[in-house]
XYZ file of C-alpha atoms in Angstrom:
694
model
C -0.024 -0.297 -0.052
C 1.111 3.662 -0.991
C 2.226 5.341 2.056
C -0.851 7.321 3.195
C -1.481 9.221 6.414
C -3.880 8.209 8.714
C -6.098 10.680 7.934
C -6.157 9.937 4.172
C -7.255 6.152 5.336
C -10.228 7.712 7.456
C -11.043 9.807 4.657
C -11.346 6.786 2.187
C -14.241 5.327 4.657
C -16.116 8.480 4.934
C -19.575 8.296 3.336
C -18.636 11.986 1.558
C -15.192 12.263 -0.336
C -13.989 15.043 -2.642
C -11.738 13.546 -5.023
C -9.179 15.410 -7.159
C -7.138 14.546 -10.387
C -4.209 16.000 -12.071
C -0.744 15.398 -14.353
C 1.100 16.012 -17.059
C 1.035 14.654 -20.913
C 4.290 15.409 -21.374
C 5.031 19.055 -20.626
C 1.467 19.906 -20.838
C -0.307 20.070 -17.333
C -4.159 18.574 -16.761
C -6.603 18.073 -14.202
C -10.154 16.979 -13.670
C -11.527 19.363 -15.779
C -9.456 17.932 -18.918
C -11.266 14.761 -18.886
C -14.183 13.120 -19.634
C -16.590 12.081 -17.088
C -15.992 8.727 -16.185
C -13.412 7.992 -19.239
C -10.139 7.938 -17.294
C -9.224 4.118 -16.554
C -5.687 2.858 -14.784
C -5.862 -0.938 -14.286
C -3.581 -3.672 -13.817
C -2.867 -7.377 -12.079
C -0.547 -9.584 -10.932
C -2.060 -12.810 -12.098
C -4.179 -14.450 -14.561
C -8.402 -14.091 -13.710
C -9.009 -17.551 -12.827
C -5.930 -18.710 -9.747
C -3.043 -16.960 -7.890
C -0.128 -17.169 -9.957
C 3.732 -16.576 -9.416
C 6.140 -15.165 -12.614
C 3.391 -13.093 -14.156
C 4.114 -9.976 -15.769
C 1.383 -7.958 -16.557
C 1.129 -4.574 -18.336
C -0.251 -1.444 -16.407
C -2.782 0.550 -18.824
C -4.564 3.742 -19.134
C -7.044 4.828 -21.013
C -9.289 8.049 -20.664
C -10.773 10.992 -23.390
C -9.095 14.361 -23.245
C -10.773 17.652 -24.113
C -9.127 21.176 -24.101
C -5.156 19.794 -24.091
C -3.318 22.069 -26.287
C -1.042 19.121 -27.726
C -0.842 19.126 -31.983
C -2.422 16.496 -33.604
C -0.179 13.805 -34.819
C 2.410 14.306 -31.774
C 0.147 12.374 -29.252
C 1.989 8.771 -29.616
C 5.281 8.540 -27.598
C 4.248 11.556 -24.891
C 4.573 10.216 -20.977
C 1.362 10.783 -18.880
C 2.117 11.055 -14.940
C -1.294 11.377 -13.396
C -2.060 11.885 -9.738
C -4.937 10.873 -7.706
C -5.737 13.122 -4.520
C -8.318 13.096 -1.433
C -9.090 16.413 0.299
C -7.911 15.767 3.596
C -8.821 18.840 6.315
C -8.951 21.288 3.435
C -5.889 20.424 1.825
C -5.337 17.434 -1.099
C -2.940 14.467 -0.424
C -2.179 12.480 -3.448
C -0.645 9.030 -4.429
C 0.701 8.866 -7.726
C -0.650 6.311 -10.336
C 2.266 5.666 -12.128
C 3.964 6.521 -15.616
C 2.379 5.859 -18.721
C 3.352 5.979 -22.670
C 1.006 6.829 -25.260
C 0.417 3.894 -27.626
C -2.770 5.061 -29.696
C -4.427 8.321 -29.327
C -7.577 8.716 -31.355
C -9.524 11.730 -32.468
C -12.971 11.987 -31.380
C -15.981 13.832 -31.075
C -15.805 13.925 -27.552
C -12.137 14.285 -27.351
C -8.664 12.547 -27.962
C -9.135 8.973 -26.701
C -5.647 7.804 -25.310
C -4.364 4.543 -24.871
C -1.249 4.498 -22.682
C 0.977 1.691 -21.456
C 3.362 1.495 -18.264
C 7.246 0.351 -18.651
C 6.563 -3.310 -18.622
C 5.395 -2.741 -22.284
C 9.157 -2.026 -23.108
C 10.418 -5.268 -22.237
C 8.399 -6.490 -25.356
C 11.869 -6.631 -27.148
C 13.072 -9.916 -28.983
C 15.161 -12.037 -26.162
C 18.445 -11.975 -28.176
C 19.119 -15.686 -26.596
C 22.394 -15.068 -25.670
C 24.059 -17.727 -22.957
C 23.778 -15.532 -19.709
C 24.465 -16.483 -16.099
C 24.263 -14.757 -12.713
C 22.455 -13.954 -9.634
C 18.998 -12.526 -9.983
C 20.186 -9.014 -9.766
C 22.657 -9.217 -12.300
C 19.761 -11.066 -14.490
C 17.404 -8.486 -13.606
C 19.790 -5.783 -14.233
C 20.731 -6.944 -17.597
C 17.195 -6.907 -18.975
C 16.764 -3.738 -17.256
C 19.488 -2.179 -19.244
C 18.337 -3.918 -22.590
C 15.347 -2.397 -22.459
C 15.740 1.107 -20.786
C 13.853 0.642 -17.321
C 15.239 0.958 -14.014
C 15.283 -1.833 -11.265
C 13.662 -0.759 -8.545
C 14.825 -3.580 -6.231
C 18.168 -3.619 -4.441
C 20.779 -6.462 -4.773
C 20.015 -7.129 -0.966
C 16.656 -7.222 -1.593
C 16.892 -9.618 -4.630
C 19.397 -12.024 -3.088
C 16.350 -12.173 0.054
C 14.014 -13.794 -2.517
C 13.759 -17.750 -2.935
C 17.026 -18.533 -5.421
C 17.766 -14.828 -5.368
C 21.594 -15.664 -4.090
C 22.301 -18.709 -6.382
C 23.859 -18.116 -9.550
C 21.161 -19.052 -12.437
C 21.749 -19.885 -16.121
C 19.864 -19.222 -19.491
C 21.427 -21.480 -22.501
C 20.698 -20.537 -25.959
C 18.376 -23.769 -26.546
C 15.058 -22.110 -24.467
C 11.589 -20.831 -25.314
C 12.212 -17.311 -24.745
C 11.127 -15.163 -27.448
C 11.119 -11.276 -25.419
C 12.711 -9.770 -22.399
C 9.176 -10.194 -20.720
C 8.949 -13.653 -21.315
C 12.460 -13.957 -19.540
C 11.429 -11.143 -16.481
C 8.005 -13.717 -16.398
C 10.646 -17.047 -15.879
C 13.072 -15.052 -13.675
C 10.213 -13.888 -11.323
C 8.422 -17.721 -11.386
C 12.160 -18.909 -10.593
C 11.981 -16.419 -7.404
C 8.535 -17.692 -6.223
C 7.149 -13.881 -7.242
C 5.439 -11.847 -9.484
C 7.104 -8.772 -11.482
C 5.428 -5.575 -11.901
C 6.229 -1.704 -12.805
C 5.809 0.593 -9.729
C 4.131 4.117 -9.131
C 7.623 5.390 -9.970
C 8.094 3.338 -13.539
C 10.725 0.839 -11.823
C 10.575 -2.617 -11.964
C 10.171 -4.580 -9.287
C 9.840 -8.142 -7.658
C 7.442 -9.044 -5.354
C 6.533 -12.128 -2.986
C 3.104 -13.156 -1.870
C 2.743 -13.343 1.679
C 3.286 -10.464 4.708
C 1.488 -8.472 7.134
C -1.891 -7.287 6.126
C -1.409 -4.108 4.494
C -5.485 -2.728 5.748
C -8.501 -3.809 7.061
C -11.403 -3.022 5.377
C -14.785 -2.634 6.868
C -17.982 -1.731 5.285
C -18.006 1.701 5.462
C -14.731 0.763 3.123
C -16.193 -0.858 0.528
C -19.889 -0.922 -1.619
C -22.404 -3.402 -0.277
C -22.032 -5.437 -3.242
C -18.963 -6.926 -2.261
C -18.334 -10.820 -2.568
C -16.109 -13.442 -1.015
C -15.665 -17.146 -1.478
C -16.308 -19.984 0.641
C -12.730 -21.575 0.635
C -8.688 -20.765 0.577
C -6.902 -21.082 -2.620
C -3.729 -22.736 -1.479
C -1.090 -25.096 -3.221
C 0.437 -27.642 -1.930
C 1.780 -29.697 -4.852
C 4.095 -28.124 -7.876
C 5.255 -30.265 -11.399
C 8.058 -28.781 -13.805
C 8.818 -30.351 -17.010
C 12.297 -31.543 -17.085
C 13.974 -31.071 -21.120
C 16.556 -33.656 -20.433
C 14.463 -36.595 -19.040
C 11.300 -34.894 -20.935
C 9.100 -35.993 -17.927
C 7.068 -33.767 -15.822
C 8.717 -34.044 -11.996
C 6.027 -34.036 -9.382
C 7.240 -31.882 -5.894
C 4.583 -31.820 -3.278
C 4.428 -31.123 0.851
C 3.830 -33.740 3.464
C 0.313 -33.227 3.469
C -0.510 -32.878 -0.383
C -4.593 -31.546 -0.123
C -4.388 -28.487 -2.191
C -3.767 -27.349 -5.755
C -1.164 -28.415 -8.037
C 1.153 -25.302 -9.404
C 2.534 -25.885 -12.778
C 5.593 -24.349 -13.520
C 5.932 -25.443 -16.930
C 9.333 -26.025 -18.955
C 11.180 -22.875 -16.650
C 14.446 -22.738 -18.324
C 16.426 -21.254 -14.985
C 15.463 -24.749 -13.269
C 16.925 -26.993 -16.020
C 20.630 -27.395 -15.689
C 23.021 -28.792 -12.755
C 22.752 -31.587 -11.044
C 19.521 -33.194 -10.000
C 20.009 -32.339 -6.066
C 20.715 -29.032 -7.328
C 17.295 -28.623 -9.611
C 15.616 -30.247 -6.723
C 16.888 -27.891 -4.199
C 16.104 -25.068 -6.405
C 12.374 -26.198 -7.490
C 11.468 -26.695 -3.755
C 12.659 -22.997 -2.956
C 9.646 -22.386 -5.291
C 7.368 -24.498 -3.751
C 8.397 -23.166 -0.389
C 7.280 -19.436 -1.898
C 3.678 -21.009 -2.548
C 3.160 -22.215 0.710
C 2.450 -18.206 1.269
C -0.379 -18.245 -0.770
C -3.216 -18.908 1.247
C -6.059 -16.418 0.634
C -9.824 -16.265 0.217
C -11.101 -14.891 -3.283
C -12.999 -11.963 -3.182
C -14.700 -8.859 -5.468
C -15.278 -5.518 -4.209
C -15.782 -1.946 -4.704
C -14.461 1.266 -3.009
C -15.494 5.077 -3.420
C -12.448 5.513 -5.315
C -9.095 5.813 -3.667
C -6.089 3.968 -5.420
C -3.955 4.059 -2.727
C -3.404 0.053 -2.547
C -1.018 -1.744 -4.568
C -0.810 -5.721 -6.150
C 0.604 -7.659 -3.769
C -1.469 -6.343 -1.079
C -2.525 -8.362 1.881
C -6.222 -7.257 2.521
C -8.645 -8.116 5.632
C -12.246 -7.619 4.880
C -14.678 -7.325 7.915
C -18.023 -6.561 9.057
C -21.103 -8.014 7.274
C -20.470 -10.736 5.282
C -17.000 -10.791 5.716
C -15.469 -13.037 8.415
C -12.744 -10.576 9.896
C -10.068 -13.454 9.989
C -8.992 -14.821 6.752
C -6.865 -12.807 4.232
C -6.891 -11.971 0.899
C -5.027 -10.462 -1.844
C -5.241 -7.920 -4.159
C -4.284 -9.563 -7.487
C -6.299 -7.112 -9.867
C -7.369 -3.156 -9.863
C -9.585 -0.834 -11.854
C -9.422 2.806 -10.729
C -11.758 4.416 -12.931
C -11.917 8.150 -11.673
C -15.092 9.828 -10.523
C -16.893 6.133 -10.287
C -15.180 3.518 -8.199
C -12.306 1.664 -7.164
C -12.686 -1.827 -8.524
C -10.496 -4.787 -6.740
C -10.477 -8.123 -7.109
C -8.544 -11.630 -5.998
C -8.540 -14.642 -7.547
C -7.898 -18.097 -6.652
C -9.191 -21.864 -7.167
C -10.719 -24.473 -4.938
C -8.471 -26.844 -3.881
C -11.561 -29.488 -3.625
C -12.024 -29.302 -7.132
C -8.060 -30.334 -7.492
C -8.173 -33.462 -10.069
C -6.923 -36.884 -8.807
C -4.905 -37.228 -12.135
C -2.254 -34.086 -10.471
C -2.005 -36.364 -7.606
C -1.180 -39.654 -8.962
C 1.014 -38.708 -12.218
C 3.981 -38.198 -10.108
C 6.275 -38.234 -13.089
C 3.902 -37.470 -16.246
C 5.733 -38.346 -19.757
C 6.306 -34.956 -21.232
C 5.327 -33.850 -24.324
C 8.056 -31.996 -25.748
C 9.435 -32.857 -29.303
C 13.287 -32.644 -29.547
C 13.410 -30.005 -31.641
C 17.581 -30.727 -32.543
C 17.524 -33.451 -35.247
C 20.821 -35.309 -34.829
C 22.262 -34.023 -38.011
C 21.212 -30.746 -37.451
C 24.320 -27.703 -36.360
C 23.673 -27.330 -32.951
C 25.356 -23.986 -31.246
C 26.901 -22.963 -27.809
C 26.817 -19.154 -27.635
C 29.029 -17.087 -24.949
C 29.499 -13.069 -24.495
C 30.719 -11.264 -21.601
C 28.053 -9.094 -19.805
C 30.498 -7.447 -17.550
C 33.568 -5.285 -18.778
C 36.689 -6.769 -18.766
C 40.397 -5.227 -18.615
C 43.941 -6.776 -19.546
C 46.849 -4.787 -17.853
C 50.628 -4.593 -19.349
C 52.486 -7.527 -18.590
C 49.366 -9.852 -17.304
C 47.938 -12.783 -18.613
C 44.091 -13.321 -17.822
C 41.335 -15.564 -19.306
C 38.677 -14.082 -21.228
C 36.637 -17.262 -22.118
C 35.199 -19.743 -20.157
C 33.203 -22.440 -21.419
C 31.311 -25.666 -21.574
C 30.027 -27.378 -24.158
C 28.397 -30.918 -24.725
C 29.229 -33.788 -27.319
C 26.266 -36.148 -27.897
C 28.543 -38.069 -30.418
C 32.105 -38.081 -31.844
C 31.937 -35.211 -34.290
C 33.634 -31.980 -35.875
C 33.433 -28.795 -33.613
C 34.523 -25.684 -34.841
C 35.327 -22.633 -32.318
C 34.714 -19.134 -33.801
C 35.649 -16.051 -31.653
C 35.773 -12.027 -31.929
C 37.386 -10.246 -29.934
C 37.104 -5.850 -29.933
C 39.498 -4.648 -27.531
C 40.714 -0.696 -26.947
C 44.201 -0.895 -26.615
C 46.400 1.599 -24.982
C 50.383 1.807 -25.334
C 52.455 1.988 -22.642
C 54.952 4.746 -22.707
C 58.763 4.247 -22.577
C 60.830 7.012 -21.184
C 64.443 7.808 -20.369
C 66.126 10.705 -19.807
C 66.396 12.402 -23.121
C 64.106 10.444 -25.392
C 60.226 9.549 -24.782
C 58.610 6.243 -27.326
C 55.562 4.238 -27.563
C 56.369 0.859 -28.785
C 54.152 -1.830 -30.548
C 51.570 -3.547 -28.513
C 51.538 -7.569 -28.508
C 48.277 -9.429 -27.977
C 49.492 -13.467 -27.237
C 46.372 -16.005 -27.147
C 46.633 -19.292 -25.744
C 44.079 -22.320 -26.103
C 43.087 -24.759 -23.495
C 40.667 -27.878 -23.909
C 39.593 -29.423 -20.826
C 42.170 -27.918 -18.941
C 45.030 -28.972 -20.910
C 47.186 -26.167 -23.199
C 46.927 -26.778 -27.087
C 50.587 -26.577 -28.527
C 49.747 -26.741 -31.958
C 48.748 -23.250 -32.368
C 49.479 -19.508 -30.339
C 47.694 -16.605 -32.288
C 49.526 -13.741 -31.889
C 48.573 -9.825 -32.899
C 50.349 -6.759 -32.951
C 48.610 -3.378 -32.336
C 48.829 0.372 -32.031
C 46.674 2.813 -30.040
C 43.130 2.658 -30.675
C 40.139 0.258 -31.626
C 40.763 -3.539 -32.935
C 38.931 -6.731 -34.227
C 40.718 -9.808 -33.492
C 38.857 -12.555 -34.913
C 40.002 -16.078 -33.991
C 39.005 -19.741 -35.318
C 39.800 -23.032 -34.024
C 38.874 -26.567 -35.209
C 38.427 -29.502 -32.547
C 38.695 -32.575 -35.540
C 36.840 -35.436 -33.577
C 35.348 -34.301 -29.756
C 34.634 -36.990 -28.305
C 31.063 -37.809 -26.579
C 31.177 -36.003 -23.174
C 31.135 -32.346 -21.732
C 34.426 -30.411 -22.697
C 35.221 -26.912 -21.314
C 36.912 -24.371 -23.251
C 39.441 -21.767 -22.373
C 40.950 -18.671 -23.846
C 43.878 -16.787 -22.407
C 45.238 -13.458 -23.436
C 48.642 -12.171 -22.763
C 49.611 -8.033 -23.216
C 52.898 -6.764 -23.836
C 53.820 -2.752 -24.276
C 50.105 -2.064 -23.488
C 46.698 -2.792 -21.893
C 43.327 -4.232 -23.652
C 40.002 -2.996 -22.460
C 36.548 -5.159 -23.674
C 33.320 -3.464 -22.785
C 29.887 -5.667 -22.092
C 29.588 -7.766 -25.367
C 32.900 -6.883 -26.468
C 34.047 -11.115 -26.181
C 32.050 -13.488 -28.116
C 32.591 -16.884 -28.596
C 30.418 -19.362 -30.751
C 31.071 -23.376 -30.348
C 29.175 -25.079 -33.283
C 28.971 -28.961 -34.283
C 26.699 -31.255 -35.469
C 27.040 -33.874 -32.686
C 26.708 -30.878 -30.382
C 23.968 -30.523 -27.340
C 22.508 -27.225 -26.634
C 23.665 -27.780 -23.149
C 24.991 -30.600 -21.072
C 24.134 -31.871 -17.797
C 26.645 -30.269 -14.862
C 29.497 -32.452 -14.340
C 29.657 -31.953 -10.639
C 33.081 -29.498 -10.917
C 33.485 -26.077 -9.920
C 36.413 -24.084 -10.766
C 37.391 -21.363 -8.780
C 39.888 -18.373 -8.962
C 41.304 -16.124 -6.243
C 43.834 -13.450 -6.005
C 45.739 -13.418 -2.952
C 47.830 -9.962 -2.273
C 51.348 -9.547 -1.008
C 51.275 -10.667 2.555
C 52.922 -8.560 5.414
C 54.489 -9.382 8.688
C 54.635 -6.430 9.859
C 51.326 -6.707 11.559
C 51.587 -10.433 11.801
C 55.168 -10.278 14.051
C 55.112 -6.695 15.815
C 56.766 -7.337 18.987
C 59.810 -9.534 16.897
C 63.266 -7.829 18.016
C 66.549 -9.051 16.262
C 69.922 -7.302 16.480
C 71.967 -5.651 13.742
C 75.583 -5.332 13.149
C 76.666 -2.251 10.586
C 79.756 -1.887 9.051
C 80.445 0.899 6.029
C 80.971 -0.374 2.458
C 82.632 1.621 -0.051
C 80.497 0.515 -3.846
C 82.771 -0.252 -6.514
C 82.552 3.019 -9.031
C 81.373 0.639 -12.103
C 77.770 -0.262 -9.724
C 74.828 1.556 -11.305
C 73.504 2.943 -7.730
C 76.602 4.784 -7.079
C 75.962 8.151 -9.603
C 71.905 8.774 -10.052
C 71.482 11.386 -12.782
C 68.402 12.919 -13.897
C 68.257 15.371 -16.969
C 65.231 17.661 -17.292
C 65.982 19.608 -20.298
C 63.341 18.639 -22.454
C 60.423 18.871 -19.769
C 61.606 22.581 -18.347
C 63.418 23.740 -21.297
C 65.118 27.275 -20.315
C 67.096 26.198 -17.344
C 69.904 24.332 -16.186
C 70.344 20.932 -14.340
C 72.755 20.175 -11.962
C 72.058 16.864 -10.751
C 74.663 15.122 -9.143
C 75.090 11.645 -7.935
C 76.108 10.150 -4.345
C 76.663 6.697 -3.124
C 75.226 7.484 -0.158
C 71.773 8.434 -1.205
C 69.456 10.038 -3.120
C 70.100 13.577 -4.377
C 67.419 15.792 -6.519
C 68.600 19.119 -7.717
C 66.292 20.983 -10.642
C 65.677 24.250 -9.927
C 62.111 24.906 -10.098
C 59.942 27.306 -8.963
C 56.101 28.501 -8.617
C 56.136 29.437 -12.266
C 57.931 26.911 -13.770
C 56.746 23.330 -11.920
C 53.247 22.121 -13.609
C 50.271 20.852 -11.505
C 51.240 17.775 -8.969
C 55.059 16.973 -10.305
C 56.619 13.832 -9.350
C 60.278 13.286 -9.381
C 61.287 9.994 -11.026
C 64.733 8.624 -11.120
C 64.683 7.402 -14.749
C 62.077 10.048 -15.964
C 62.550 13.259 -13.967
C 59.702 15.357 -12.914
C 56.748 13.846 -14.152
C 53.670 16.225 -14.305
C 50.580 17.381 -16.519
C 48.608 20.204 -16.892
C 49.360 23.818 -17.596
C 51.062 26.538 -15.476
C 48.774 29.422 -13.171
C 50.570 31.723 -11.845
C 49.562 32.616 -7.662
C 48.378 28.477 -6.921
C 49.914 26.308 -4.599
C 52.171 23.601 -6.771
C 53.517 20.750 -5.135
C 56.473 18.573 -6.176
C 56.614 15.101 -4.810
C 59.713 12.481 -4.814
C 59.452 8.717 -5.817
C 58.864 6.789 -2.609
C 62.413 5.745 -1.146
C 63.580 3.624 1.620
C 66.376 3.511 3.700
C 66.074 6.958 4.497
C 68.150 8.163 7.420
C 67.867 12.036 7.225
C 67.055 14.238 4.689
C 68.119 18.527 3.679
C 66.715 20.752 1.671
C 67.886 23.722 -0.083
C 64.745 26.349 -1.059
C 63.655 29.682 -0.559
C 60.131 30.172 1.099
C 58.815 26.936 0.104
C 57.518 24.132 3.146
C 58.299 20.444 3.451
C 56.183 17.110 4.255
C 56.810 13.448 4.319
C 54.400 10.632 3.860
C 55.037 7.303 5.139
C 51.747 5.617 2.998
C 52.424 6.318 -0.174
C 51.003 9.688 -0.354
C 47.892 8.992 1.249
C 48.454 11.233 4.371
C 50.983 14.065 4.772
C 52.876 14.848 8.094
C 55.319 17.216 9.914
C 57.995 16.116 12.715
C 57.123 18.718 15.910
C 60.234 17.200 18.046
C 58.419 14.363 19.362
C 56.036 12.823 16.699
C 54.766 13.319 13.168
C 51.772 15.419 12.970
C 49.046 15.246 9.960
C 48.267 18.097 8.423
C 51.548 20.255 9.325
C 54.424 21.476 7.211
C 58.194 22.183 8.366
C 60.770 24.601 6.964
C 64.007 23.383 5.842
C 65.913 23.499 9.239
C 62.910 21.782 10.979
C 63.473 18.945 8.310
C 67.392 18.585 8.785
C 66.496 18.170 12.567
C 64.510 15.103 12.085
C 66.631 12.345 13.997
C 67.454 9.274 12.285
C 65.296 7.146 14.519
C 62.087 9.080 13.343
C 62.536 8.049 9.669
C 60.140 5.055 8.554
C 61.237 2.354 6.343
C 59.393 3.675 3.344
C 58.862 7.820 2.764
C 58.051 9.941 0.385
C 59.156 14.158 0.508
C 56.773 16.613 -0.637
C 58.129 20.444 -1.463
C 55.004 22.651 -1.341
C 55.783 25.831 -3.175
C 53.301 28.831 -2.504
C 53.960 32.492 -4.149
C 57.476 32.695 -4.864
C 58.486 29.965 -3.521
C 61.692 27.866 -5.126
C 63.278 24.387 -4.919
C 66.694 24.026 -5.479
C 67.434 20.485 -4.174
C 66.704 17.602 -1.705
C 69.185 15.399 -0.392
C 67.803 11.659 1.112
C 70.805 10.572 3.167
C 70.825 6.650 2.565
C 67.574 6.571 0.811
C 67.234 4.747 -2.276
C 64.267 4.756 -4.830
């Protein structure tokens, strides 16, 4: 039920009610004066007209005849209607939104413009592309919404709380799904609920059950209300199993209610027998929440109730105890609000549905033995491979029914970015090499190693591999890529693979193998052995002159033309000596031992500039030559910056060159970055880190 005030609920039951209606069509506003009386109707349902159903995906409809609305002829179709219905409560109007609808048809008549509009569920009537899709319910629902331009109104946590909502579900290309609305329907059935569009135009999944949303007494309904003399309930459930071509039956201990037929739900067809049984029983458990008395009743005209609301009727012919559920409504502005809850009588359940536990399926085998069948893979999440990294980009299974030739066709659409190669005086971008490795059933295919050389930009890589004689079994196919000289990124649907063969089954029974990969970060023993005490003996070693570490030189001539670089080296530490000031330094520069000052941006006078060294280890002391600059140190890679106050390092503070030079050797930590802040006319001449190496 929409969240309304207690005063609103009291007004719903008042014998005298004042209703209002307003809204917009596109950008044009309207109210009740622009509508022919009795023509404005909003209707929707979450089940069929005979029994309570799960997995239903009905389209909400709005009809109305409008007059004196300033919208040009031939421009109504496609406009969005957003109506609000209100009740006058204590001199003010309290409104409830009626949803968001898109005009499908507009007819000009003598009485006005007759409009038919539908809610966003109609947007899911797009052709389903029959890709192989795997993931939890939230990801699958999000995929459908992104394909059809609708917002998902459920959180990941809400979806995971539904039956089967936290397990991986899969749809393979061999299915009966024709549209994305079919896809949503099967998904909702698997989750033991129905799907509908809420008042904000979002797709939501809602279960039956829960606490009553309202108790409707005699003064809240008309006298012609009717209530059935039974509770509709389900104690059994049947599912068509495509693999065995039978209908499997599941039931609770006391099987004396109705039998629900799930049909050939594609989400309940794959996995081990135990896995399929567990997921199907989860749906049967959700059906146990359906214990409702069918009813029909009219109210004066408040559309505050939502589909799936549990209602209790009291007074008059209602018993005031049993629950009913709203499965259908029709709101006619200025006339009535018609409510209905459907359901069949369990006493009329046929004996056949109880005794035929495994009925022979009536399915036909659509895959001829000599036909070509396909297994398709595409990525539904972006992927990236870094420079020097080898990563798996395709991982799929396919089943072979009889020994035959199998062809694997692959297409990759990468965006490639080269890594920059810089030294002291040169800059270059080299070629990017992509190397591909195939794995069949976990074994590396050594007969072919495709490779491609690229430059920056977008590319298309098409590959093919032939398996000459695939045995009768379930196979795995994996493709790994290694990038050298740059990185590659793939957008969603940027990786595509089709496996085809005459003896190929559409999909195979799960073989019980689970492939798991994990990444373990580098271990740090600092926190594990915090109290260890070690003894270190020190001595002075003079390095040989030919060692590269003896002298570190920097050349900044190409990056900062017009001034001299007086870099020097020392075997005792790192020495940075370019002369820079606030006018010369680009935004947020960094010292690098091989590349010099690294920065990007333009010079802006009068603003604060940072000059940061690379991270160093083994620093025992620092001296700086500067004019007006203040200094800071970071021991966490630049996350926080600190100054030494004579006792401890204080975050957010800064030091002069004299204060920095006075920091004792014992205060320096294992890894450190140094930063000079150049404000106003400050200059930096050199930084010397004693004992430090990059």
